[in-house]
Amino acid sequence: QVQLIESGGGLVQAGGSLRLSCAASGRTFSSYTMAWFRQAPGKEREFVAAISWSGGNTVYADSVKGRFTISRDNAKNTVYLQMNSLNPEDTAVYYCAASSHRLLYSDMSRPALYGYWGQGTQVTVSS
């Protein structure tokens, strides 16, 4: 059993920054591929960013590339999403997800391959 708990969401003005954290329980965290997804009201859940089990590979959605950075600290069982230059289109509930398997780079954006999900944290960007 793996539990993921997101934190760091909140209200921020356009152009500002937030840092999301995802704390994971479990003894196999270091072998998990981790990702962030988000879902805005009336929209389907979309991929944001992912990081490989080793931290050596990352992938980003085009909409956030250059603005967001995903990282992990396996010693702390924590994944981070640094979000800079936020705009109102980034407003959504952000979900942390984990896969217990190593994923191909091309598969890291597929939500169906992630078996564990957090409850989500709200990010609201005002204009």
mmCIF file of C-alpha atoms in Angstrom:
data_model
loop_
_atom_site.group_PDB
_atom_site.id
_atom_site.type_symbol
_atom_site.label_atom_id
_atom_site.label_comp_id
_atom_site.label_asym_id
_atom_site.label_seq_id
_atom_site.Cartn_x
_atom_site.Cartn_y
_atom_site.Cartn_z
ATOM 1 C CA GLN A 1 0.000 0.000 0.000
ATOM 2 C CA VAL A 2 1.247 3.456 -0.958
ATOM 3 C CA GLN A 3 -0.178 6.717 0.275
ATOM 4 C CA LEU A 4 0.514 10.035 -1.450
ATOM 5 C CA ILE A 5 -0.206 13.359 0.222
ATOM 6 C CA GLU A 6 0.102 16.620 -1.689
ATOM 7 C CA SER A 7 0.724 19.996 -0.128
ATOM 8 C CA GLY A 8 1.764 23.484 -1.131
ATOM 9 C CA GLY A 9 -1.255 24.573 -3.115
ATOM 10 C CA GLY A 10 -2.934 27.900 -2.620
ATOM 11 C CA LEU A 11 -3.817 31.224 -4.167
ATOM 12 C CA VAL A 12 -1.197 33.147 -6.089
ATOM 13 C CA GLN A 13 -1.205 36.091 -8.464
ATOM 14 C CA ALA A 14 -0.347 35.688 -12.111
ATOM 15 C CA GLY A 15 3.398 35.663 -12.581
ATOM 16 C CA GLY A 16 3.992 34.227 -9.151
ATOM 17 C CA SER A 17 5.374 30.902 -8.007
ATOM 18 C CA LEU A 18 4.350 27.916 -5.935
ATOM 19 C CA ARG A 19 6.137 24.767 -4.908
ATOM 20 C CA LEU A 20 4.058 21.627 -4.541
ATOM 21 C CA SER A 21 5.199 18.663 -2.501
ATOM 22 C CA CYS A 22 4.086 15.053 -2.573
ATOM 23 C CA ALA A 23 5.036 12.952 0.417
ATOM 24 C CA ALA A 24 4.876 9.219 -0.139
ATOM 25 C CA SER A 25 4.640 6.393 2.319
ATOM 26 C CA GLY A 26 6.083 3.015 1.544
ATOM 27 C CA ARG A 27 9.460 1.389 1.474
ATOM 28 C CA THR A 28 9.838 1.224 -2.310
ATOM 29 C CA PHE A 29 9.511 4.903 -3.107
ATOM 30 C CA SER A 30 12.885 5.131 -4.786
ATOM 31 C CA SER A 31 11.817 2.658 -7.455
ATOM 32 C CA TYR A 32 8.621 4.501 -8.385
ATOM 33 C CA THR A 33 8.071 6.691 -11.378
ATOM 34 C CA MET A 34 6.363 9.829 -10.117
ATOM 35 C CA ALA A 35 4.196 12.333 -11.919
ATOM 36 C CA TRP A 36 1.961 15.340 -11.552
ATOM 37 C CA PHE A 37 -1.397 15.676 -13.254
ATOM 38 C CA ARG A 38 -3.971 18.421 -12.997
ATOM 39 C CA GLN A 39 -7.669 18.859 -13.576
ATOM 40 C CA ALA A 40 -9.460 22.154 -14.084
ATOM 41 C CA PRO A 41 -13.229 22.564 -13.654
ATOM 42 C CA GLY A 42 -15.054 21.082 -16.617
ATOM 43 C CA LYS A 43 -11.851 19.659 -18.065
ATOM 44 C CA GLU A 44 -10.387 16.190 -18.161
ATOM 45 C CA ARG A 45 -7.322 15.346 -16.164
ATOM 46 C CA GLU A 46 -4.147 16.248 -18.016
ATOM 47 C CA PHE A 47 -0.501 15.396 -17.675
ATOM 48 C CA VAL A 48 1.859 17.990 -16.246
ATOM 49 C CA ALA A 49 5.248 16.419 -15.541
ATOM 50 C CA ALA A 50 6.912 13.135 -14.626
ATOM 51 C CA ILE A 51 10.236 11.936 -13.305
ATOM 52 C CA SER A 52 11.799 8.495 -13.597
ATOM 53 C CA TRP A 53 12.549 6.220 -10.670
ATOM 54 C CA SER A 54 16.200 7.239 -10.744
ATOM 55 C CA GLY A 55 15.527 10.913 -11.364
ATOM 56 C CA GLY A 56 17.523 10.758 -14.559
ATOM 57 C CA ASN A 57 14.634 11.337 -16.941
ATOM 58 C CA THR A 58 11.959 13.999 -16.849
ATOM 59 C CA VAL A 59 9.152 14.865 -19.210
ATOM 60 C CA TYR A 60 6.877 17.906 -19.306
ATOM 61 C CA ALA A 61 3.685 18.914 -20.990
ATOM 62 C CA ASP A 62 4.279 21.544 -23.640
ATOM 63 C CA SER A 63 2.072 23.962 -21.735
ATOM 64 C CA VAL A 64 4.399 24.010 -18.718
ATOM 65 C CA LYS A 65 7.796 23.386 -20.281
ATOM 66 C CA GLY A 66 10.265 26.040 -19.237
ATOM 67 C CA ARG A 67 8.106 27.170 -16.329
ATOM 68 C CA PHE A 68 7.703 24.067 -14.155
ATOM 69 C CA THR A 69 10.387 21.796 -12.751
ATOM 70 C CA ILE A 70 9.817 18.356 -11.268
ATOM 71 C CA SER A 71 12.330 16.868 -8.862
ATOM 72 C CA ARG A 72 12.528 14.176 -6.236
ATOM 73 C CA ASP A 73 14.346 13.519 -3.010
ATOM 74 C CA ASN A 74 14.225 9.801 -2.385
ATOM 75 C CA ALA A 75 15.812 10.169 1.035
ATOM 76 C CA LYS A 76 12.751 12.185 2.053
ATOM 77 C CA ASN A 77 10.257 10.147 0.010
ATOM 78 C CA THR A 78 9.114 13.378 -1.560
ATOM 79 C CA VAL A 79 8.482 14.685 -5.066
ATOM 80 C CA TYR A 80 8.313 18.387 -5.839
ATOM 81 C CA LEU A 81 6.827 20.540 -8.533
ATOM 82 C CA GLN A 82 8.298 24.018 -8.717
ATOM 83 C CA MET A 83 5.884 26.224 -10.633
ATOM 84 C CA ASN A 84 7.056 29.599 -11.884
ATOM 85 C CA SER A 85 5.451 32.240 -14.076
ATOM 86 C CA LEU A 86 2.001 30.993 -13.201
ATOM 87 C CA ASN A 87 -0.976 32.139 -15.212
ATOM 88 C CA PRO A 88 -4.743 31.680 -14.746
ATOM 89 C CA GLU A 89 -4.715 28.716 -17.131
ATOM 90 C CA ASP A 90 -2.685 26.838 -14.520
ATOM 91 C CA THR A 91 -5.619 26.936 -12.103
ATOM 92 C CA ALA A 92 -6.564 23.351 -11.288
ATOM 93 C CA VAL A 93 -6.456 20.627 -8.714
ATOM 94 C CA TYR A 94 -3.002 19.103 -8.899
ATOM 95 C CA TYR A 95 -2.598 15.390 -8.269
ATOM 96 C CA CYS A 96 0.500 13.429 -7.458
ATOM 97 C CA ALA A 97 0.709 9.952 -8.985
ATOM 98 C CA ALA A 98 3.061 7.000 -8.681
ATOM 99 C CA SER A 99 3.811 3.932 -10.739
ATOM 100 C CA SER A 100 5.427 0.921 -9.137
ATOM 101 C CA HIS A 101 7.224 0.106 -12.377
ATOM 102 C CA ARG A 102 9.867 1.723 -14.464
ATOM 103 C CA LEU A 103 8.117 3.376 -17.378
ATOM 104 C CA LEU A 104 9.352 3.981 -20.859
ATOM 105 C CA TYR A 105 10.001 7.632 -21.510
ATOM 106 C CA SER A 106 7.163 7.699 -24.024
ATOM 107 C CA ASP A 107 4.747 6.208 -21.466
ATOM 108 C CA MET A 108 5.433 8.555 -18.574
ATOM 109 C CA SER A 109 2.556 10.846 -19.538
ATOM 110 C CA ARG A 110 -0.075 8.094 -19.574
ATOM 111 C CA PRO A 111 -2.343 8.268 -16.513
ATOM 112 C CA ALA A 112 -3.473 4.659 -16.905
ATOM 113 C CA LEU A 113 0.000 3.474 -15.968
ATOM 114 C CA TYR A 114 -0.074 5.123 -12.553
ATOM 115 C CA GLY A 115 -1.660 2.996 -9.864
ATOM 116 C CA TYR A 116 -1.444 5.357 -6.915
ATOM 117 C CA TRP A 117 -2.920 8.834 -6.622
ATOM 118 C CA GLY A 118 -3.044 11.529 -3.999
ATOM 119 C CA GLN A 119 -6.135 13.452 -2.997
ATOM 120 C CA GLY A 120 -5.057 16.579 -4.819
ATOM 121 C CA THR A 121 -4.185 20.126 -3.852
ATOM 122 C CA GLN A 122 -5.889 23.219 -5.229
ATOM 123 C CA VAL A 123 -3.859 25.785 -7.117
ATOM 124 C CA THR A 124 -5.621 29.016 -7.998
ATOM 125 C CA VAL A 125 -3.936 31.720 -10.048
ATOM 126 C CA SER A 126 -5.613 35.104 -10.091
ATOM 127 C CA SER A 127 -5.205 37.695 -12.812
#
